[in-house]
Amino acid sequence: EVQLVQSGAEVKKPGESLKISCKGSGYSFTNYWIGWVRQMPGKGLEWMGIIYPGNSDTRYSPSFQGQVTISADRSISTAYLQWSSLKASDTAIYYCARHANYGLVDCWGQGALVTVSA
Amino acid sequence: QSVLTQPPSVSAAPGQKVTISCSGNSSNIGNNYVAWYKQVPGTAPKLLIYDNDKRPSGIPDRFSGSKSGTSATLGITGLQTGDEADYYCGTWDSSLSAGVFGGGTKMTVL
């Protein structure tokens, strides 16, 4: 069974850094794009970016380019989403998303709530 | 403002049929496959339709998808209370080189 298990909820202050994770299992981690989708409180889904763990090729939405960093460690089948300096507007649920191909998410993680508040 | 346009809400009675539209342009829907996702509030989204009109294993044939030009449609027949959820369309945008979603449609079973 394909599974994506994300790290837990986080509470941070503005300006702090954060790295959340997503561990894939039940499939060949290096052969699928994996990425992140943001959902702000009460709002819709926003595609952030993807990485191909096989060669670390990474694509970002223009809206998120330079704001976050997506990475992966194929030795432990884990993808990451990282911020260097959080803002209150980063408060959201972040879903890990396996992509069967560009633009098609065929498996979702359970979501991780990130709260940024002074 | 989402790249893909969906109606904010739709509703219908149990047993009836409902359709949800998703409008884009030639950079996204016009030249790429469309997927549909169902999200029950408080849970992660789930894939409902892929490649415009295909259903993953376990998705009943009450759910259907179609695409024409730069628009796509999700159809749900025999509505059940368990179908109440938010529905999103998604695809790739070749100009943005990024995935895009619609703004979501809240579906209510009256």
mmCIF file of N, CA and C in Angstrom, chain A residues 44-98:
data_model
loop_
_atom_site.group_PDB
_atom_site.id
_atom_site.type_symbol
_atom_site.label_atom_id
_atom_site.label_comp_id
_atom_site.label_asym_id
_atom_site.label_seq_id
_atom_site.Cartn_x
_atom_site.Cartn_y
_atom_site.Cartn_z
ATOM 1 N N GLY A 44 -8.762 27.240 -0.472
ATOM 2 C CA GLY A 44 -8.574 26.116 -1.372
ATOM 3 C C GLY A 44 -7.141 25.614 -1.424
ATOM 4 N N LEU A 45 -6.919 24.696 -2.354
ATOM 5 C CA LEU A 45 -5.606 24.059 -2.510
ATOM 6 C C LEU A 45 -4.705 24.918 -3.401
ATOM 7 N N GLU A 46 -3.441 25.016 -3.002
ATOM 8 C CA GLU A 46 -2.439 25.759 -3.784
ATOM 9 C C GLU A 46 -1.225 24.862 -4.017
ATOM 10 N N TRP A 47 -0.887 24.650 -5.269
ATOM 11 C CA TRP A 47 0.258 23.814 -5.642
ATOM 12 C C TRP A 47 1.538 24.604 -5.420
ATOM 13 N N MET A 48 2.468 24.025 -4.655
ATOM 14 C CA MET A 48 3.691 24.754 -4.305
ATOM 15 C C MET A 48 4.888 24.337 -5.162
ATOM 16 N N GLY A 49 5.077 23.053 -5.328
ATOM 17 C CA GLY A 49 6.234 22.593 -6.076
ATOM 18 C C GLY A 49 6.435 21.098 -5.920
ATOM 19 N N ILE A 50 7.358 20.551 -6.726
ATOM 20 C CA ILE A 50 7.638 19.122 -6.724
ATOM 21 C C ILE A 50 9.126 18.870 -6.904
ATOM 22 N N ILE A 51 9.542 17.672 -6.488
ATOM 23 C CA ILE A 51 10.920 17.243 -6.680
ATOM 24 C C ILE A 51 10.916 15.809 -7.178
ATOM 25 N N TYR A 52 11.855 15.481 -8.052
ATOM 26 C CA TYR A 52 12.012 14.106 -8.507
ATOM 27 C C TYR A 52 13.194 13.528 -7.766
ATOM 28 N N PRO A 53 12.957 12.685 -6.762
ATOM 29 C CA PRO A 53 14.063 12.197 -5.920
ATOM 30 C C PRO A 53 15.145 11.442 -6.688
ATOM 31 N N GLY A 54 14.807 10.926 -7.858
ATOM 32 C CA GLY A 54 15.793 10.172 -8.625
ATOM 33 C C GLY A 54 16.975 11.016 -9.068
ATOM 34 N N ASN A 55 16.714 12.312 -9.369
ATOM 35 C CA ASN A 55 17.812 13.175 -9.815
ATOM 36 C C ASN A 55 17.766 14.563 -9.168
ATOM 37 N N SER A 56 16.853 14.760 -8.231
ATOM 38 C CA SER A 56 16.675 16.027 -7.495
ATOM 39 C C SER A 56 16.190 17.190 -8.360
ATOM 40 N N ASP A 57 15.699 16.904 -9.552
ATOM 41 C CA ASP A 57 15.085 17.951 -10.375
ATOM 42 C C ASP A 57 13.904 18.523 -9.601
ATOM 43 N N THR A 58 13.835 19.860 -9.512
ATOM 44 C CA THR A 58 12.809 20.507 -8.694
ATOM 45 C C THR A 58 12.094 21.583 -9.511
ATOM 46 N N ARG A 59 10.784 21.669 -9.347
ATOM 47 C CA ARG A 59 9.974 22.696 -10.000
ATOM 48 C C ARG A 59 9.170 23.424 -8.930
ATOM 49 N N TYR A 60 9.081 24.724 -9.029
ATOM 50 C CA TYR A 60 8.314 25.526 -8.082
ATOM 51 C C TYR A 60 7.235 26.309 -8.806
ATOM 52 N N SER A 61 6.110 26.483 -8.137
ATOM 53 C CA SER A 61 5.137 27.448 -8.616
ATOM 54 C C SER A 61 5.762 28.839 -8.508
ATOM 55 N N PRO A 62 5.495 29.722 -9.482
ATOM 56 C CA PRO A 62 6.027 31.094 -9.382
ATOM 57 C C PRO A 62 5.647 31.768 -8.058
ATOM 58 N N SER A 63 4.491 31.398 -7.516
ATOM 59 C CA SER A 63 4.010 32.013 -6.274
ATOM 60 C C SER A 63 4.857 31.628 -5.068
ATOM 61 N N PHE A 64 5.562 30.512 -5.178
ATOM 62 C CA PHE A 64 6.323 30.012 -4.031
ATOM 63 C C PHE A 64 7.835 29.995 -4.286
ATOM 64 N N GLN A 65 8.254 30.262 -5.516
ATOM 65 C CA GLN A 65 9.679 30.300 -5.834
ATOM 66 C C GLN A 65 10.393 31.308 -4.943
ATOM 67 N N GLY A 66 11.458 30.886 -4.283
ATOM 68 C CA GLY A 66 12.205 31.775 -3.408
ATOM 69 C C GLY A 66 11.648 31.901 -2.007
ATOM 70 N N GLN A 67 10.440 31.388 -1.794
ATOM 71 C CA GLN A 67 9.815 31.484 -0.472
ATOM 72 C C GLN A 67 10.043 30.228 0.360
ATOM 73 N N VAL A 68 10.157 29.090 -0.304
ATOM 74 C CA VAL A 68 10.374 27.818 0.362
ATOM 75 C C VAL A 68 11.417 27.004 -0.406
ATOM 76 N N THR A 69 11.893 25.945 0.238
ATOM 77 C CA THR A 69 12.833 25.030 -0.412
ATOM 78 C C THR A 69 12.308 23.616 -0.279
ATOM 79 N N ILE A 70 12.226 22.926 -1.410
ATOM 80 C CA ILE A 70 11.807 21.530 -1.425
ATOM 81 C C ILE A 70 13.043 20.670 -1.658
ATOM 82 N N SER A 71 13.173 19.624 -0.855
ATOM 83 C CA SER A 71 14.318 18.732 -0.997
ATOM 84 C C SER A 71 13.880 17.308 -0.700
ATOM 85 N N ALA A 72 14.779 16.357 -0.933
ATOM 86 C CA ALA A 72 14.456 14.959 -0.668
ATOM 87 C C ALA A 72 15.721 14.201 -0.328
ATOM 88 N N ASP A 73 15.590 13.208 0.533
ATOM 89 C CA ASP A 73 16.683 12.293 0.875
ATOM 90 C C ASP A 73 16.221 10.912 0.453
ATOM 91 N N ARG A 74 16.708 10.453 -0.717
ATOM 92 C CA ARG A 74 16.213 9.183 -1.237
ATOM 93 C C ARG A 74 16.670 7.987 -0.396
ATOM 94 N N SER A 75 17.733 8.169 0.393
ATOM 95 C CA SER A 75 18.206 7.050 1.216
ATOM 96 C C SER A 75 17.211 6.671 2.307
ATOM 97 N N ILE A 76 16.342 7.634 2.677
ATOM 98 C CA ILE A 76 15.321 7.345 3.691
ATOM 99 C C ILE A 76 13.917 7.643 3.164
ATOM 100 N N SER A 77 13.803 7.752 1.833
ATOM 101 C CA SER A 77 12.497 7.934 1.180
ATOM 102 C C SER A 77 11.693 9.082 1.804
ATOM 103 N N THR A 78 12.331 10.190 1.998
ATOM 104 C CA THR A 78 11.689 11.311 2.690
ATOM 105 C C THR A 78 11.867 12.610 1.910
ATOM 106 N N ALA A 79 10.758 13.338 1.770
ATOM 107 C CA ALA A 79 10.774 14.660 1.156
ATOM 108 C C ALA A 79 10.596 15.715 2.242
ATOM 109 N N TYR A 80 11.091 16.912 1.946
ATOM 110 C CA TYR A 80 11.059 17.994 2.925
ATOM 111 C C TYR A 80 10.546 19.288 2.308
ATOM 112 N N LEU A 81 9.960 20.112 3.178
ATOM 113 C CA LEU A 81 9.572 21.472 2.825
ATOM 114 C C LEU A 81 10.171 22.370 3.903
ATOM 115 N N GLN A 82 10.894 23.392 3.475
ATOM 116 C CA GLN A 82 11.674 24.188 4.411
ATOM 117 C C GLN A 82 11.449 25.680 4.226
ATOM 118 N N TRP A 83 11.388 26.388 5.348
ATOM 119 C CA TRP A 83 11.338 27.848 5.376
ATOM 120 C C TRP A 83 12.550 28.359 6.154
ATOM 121 N N SER A 84 13.123 29.456 5.713
ATOM 122 C CA SER A 84 14.245 30.047 6.445
ATOM 123 C C SER A 84 13.762 31.126 7.414
ATOM 124 N N SER A 85 12.637 31.743 7.093
ATOM 125 C CA SER A 85 12.108 32.801 7.950
ATOM 126 C C SER A 85 10.592 32.841 7.793
ATOM 127 N N LEU A 86 9.912 32.244 8.751
ATOM 128 C CA LEU A 86 8.463 32.122 8.661
ATOM 129 C C LEU A 86 7.754 33.448 8.879
ATOM 130 N N LYS A 87 6.592 33.570 8.222
ATOM 131 C CA LYS A 87 5.718 34.724 8.401
ATOM 132 C C LYS A 87 4.370 34.221 8.899
ATOM 133 N N ALA A 88 3.596 35.115 9.497
ATOM 134 C CA ALA A 88 2.260 34.733 9.966
ATOM 135 C C ALA A 88 1.409 34.190 8.826
ATOM 136 N N SER A 89 1.639 34.715 7.628
ATOM 137 C CA SER A 89 0.858 34.271 6.465
ATOM 138 C C SER A 89 1.229 32.866 5.990
ATOM 139 N N ASP A 90 2.235 32.261 6.584
ATOM 140 C CA ASP A 90 2.576 30.865 6.274
ATOM 141 C C ASP A 90 1.717 29.886 7.068
ATOM 142 N N THR A 91 0.887 30.399 7.959
ATOM 143 C CA THR A 91 -0.014 29.541 8.724
ATOM 144 C C THR A 91 -0.970 28.819 7.775
ATOM 145 N N ALA A 92 -0.925 27.495 7.801
ATOM 146 C CA ALA A 92 -1.703 26.699 6.848
ATOM 147 C C ALA A 92 -1.511 25.220 7.154
ATOM 148 N N ILE A 93 -2.310 24.404 6.490
ATOM 149 C CA ILE A 93 -2.053 22.965 6.448
ATOM 150 C C ILE A 93 -1.242 22.699 5.185
ATOM 151 N N TYR A 94 -0.209 21.913 5.321
ATOM 152 C CA TYR A 94 0.644 21.561 4.181
ATOM 153 C C TYR A 94 0.522 20.066 3.919
ATOM 154 N N TYR A 95 0.121 19.738 2.703
ATOM 155 C CA TYR A 95 -0.039 18.338 2.316
ATOM 156 C C TYR A 95 1.133 17.908 1.443
ATOM 157 N N CYS A 96 1.652 16.752 1.759
ATOM 158 C CA CYS A 96 2.616 16.084 0.915
ATOM 159 C C CYS A 96 1.817 15.384 -0.184
ATOM 160 N N ALA A 97 2.339 15.374 -1.413
ATOM 161 C CA ALA A 97 1.543 14.875 -2.538
ATOM 162 C C ALA A 97 2.412 14.125 -3.534
ATOM 163 N N ARG A 98 2.160 12.820 -3.703
ATOM 164 C CA ARG A 98 2.873 12.065 -4.733
ATOM 165 C C ARG A 98 2.214 12.337 -6.078
#
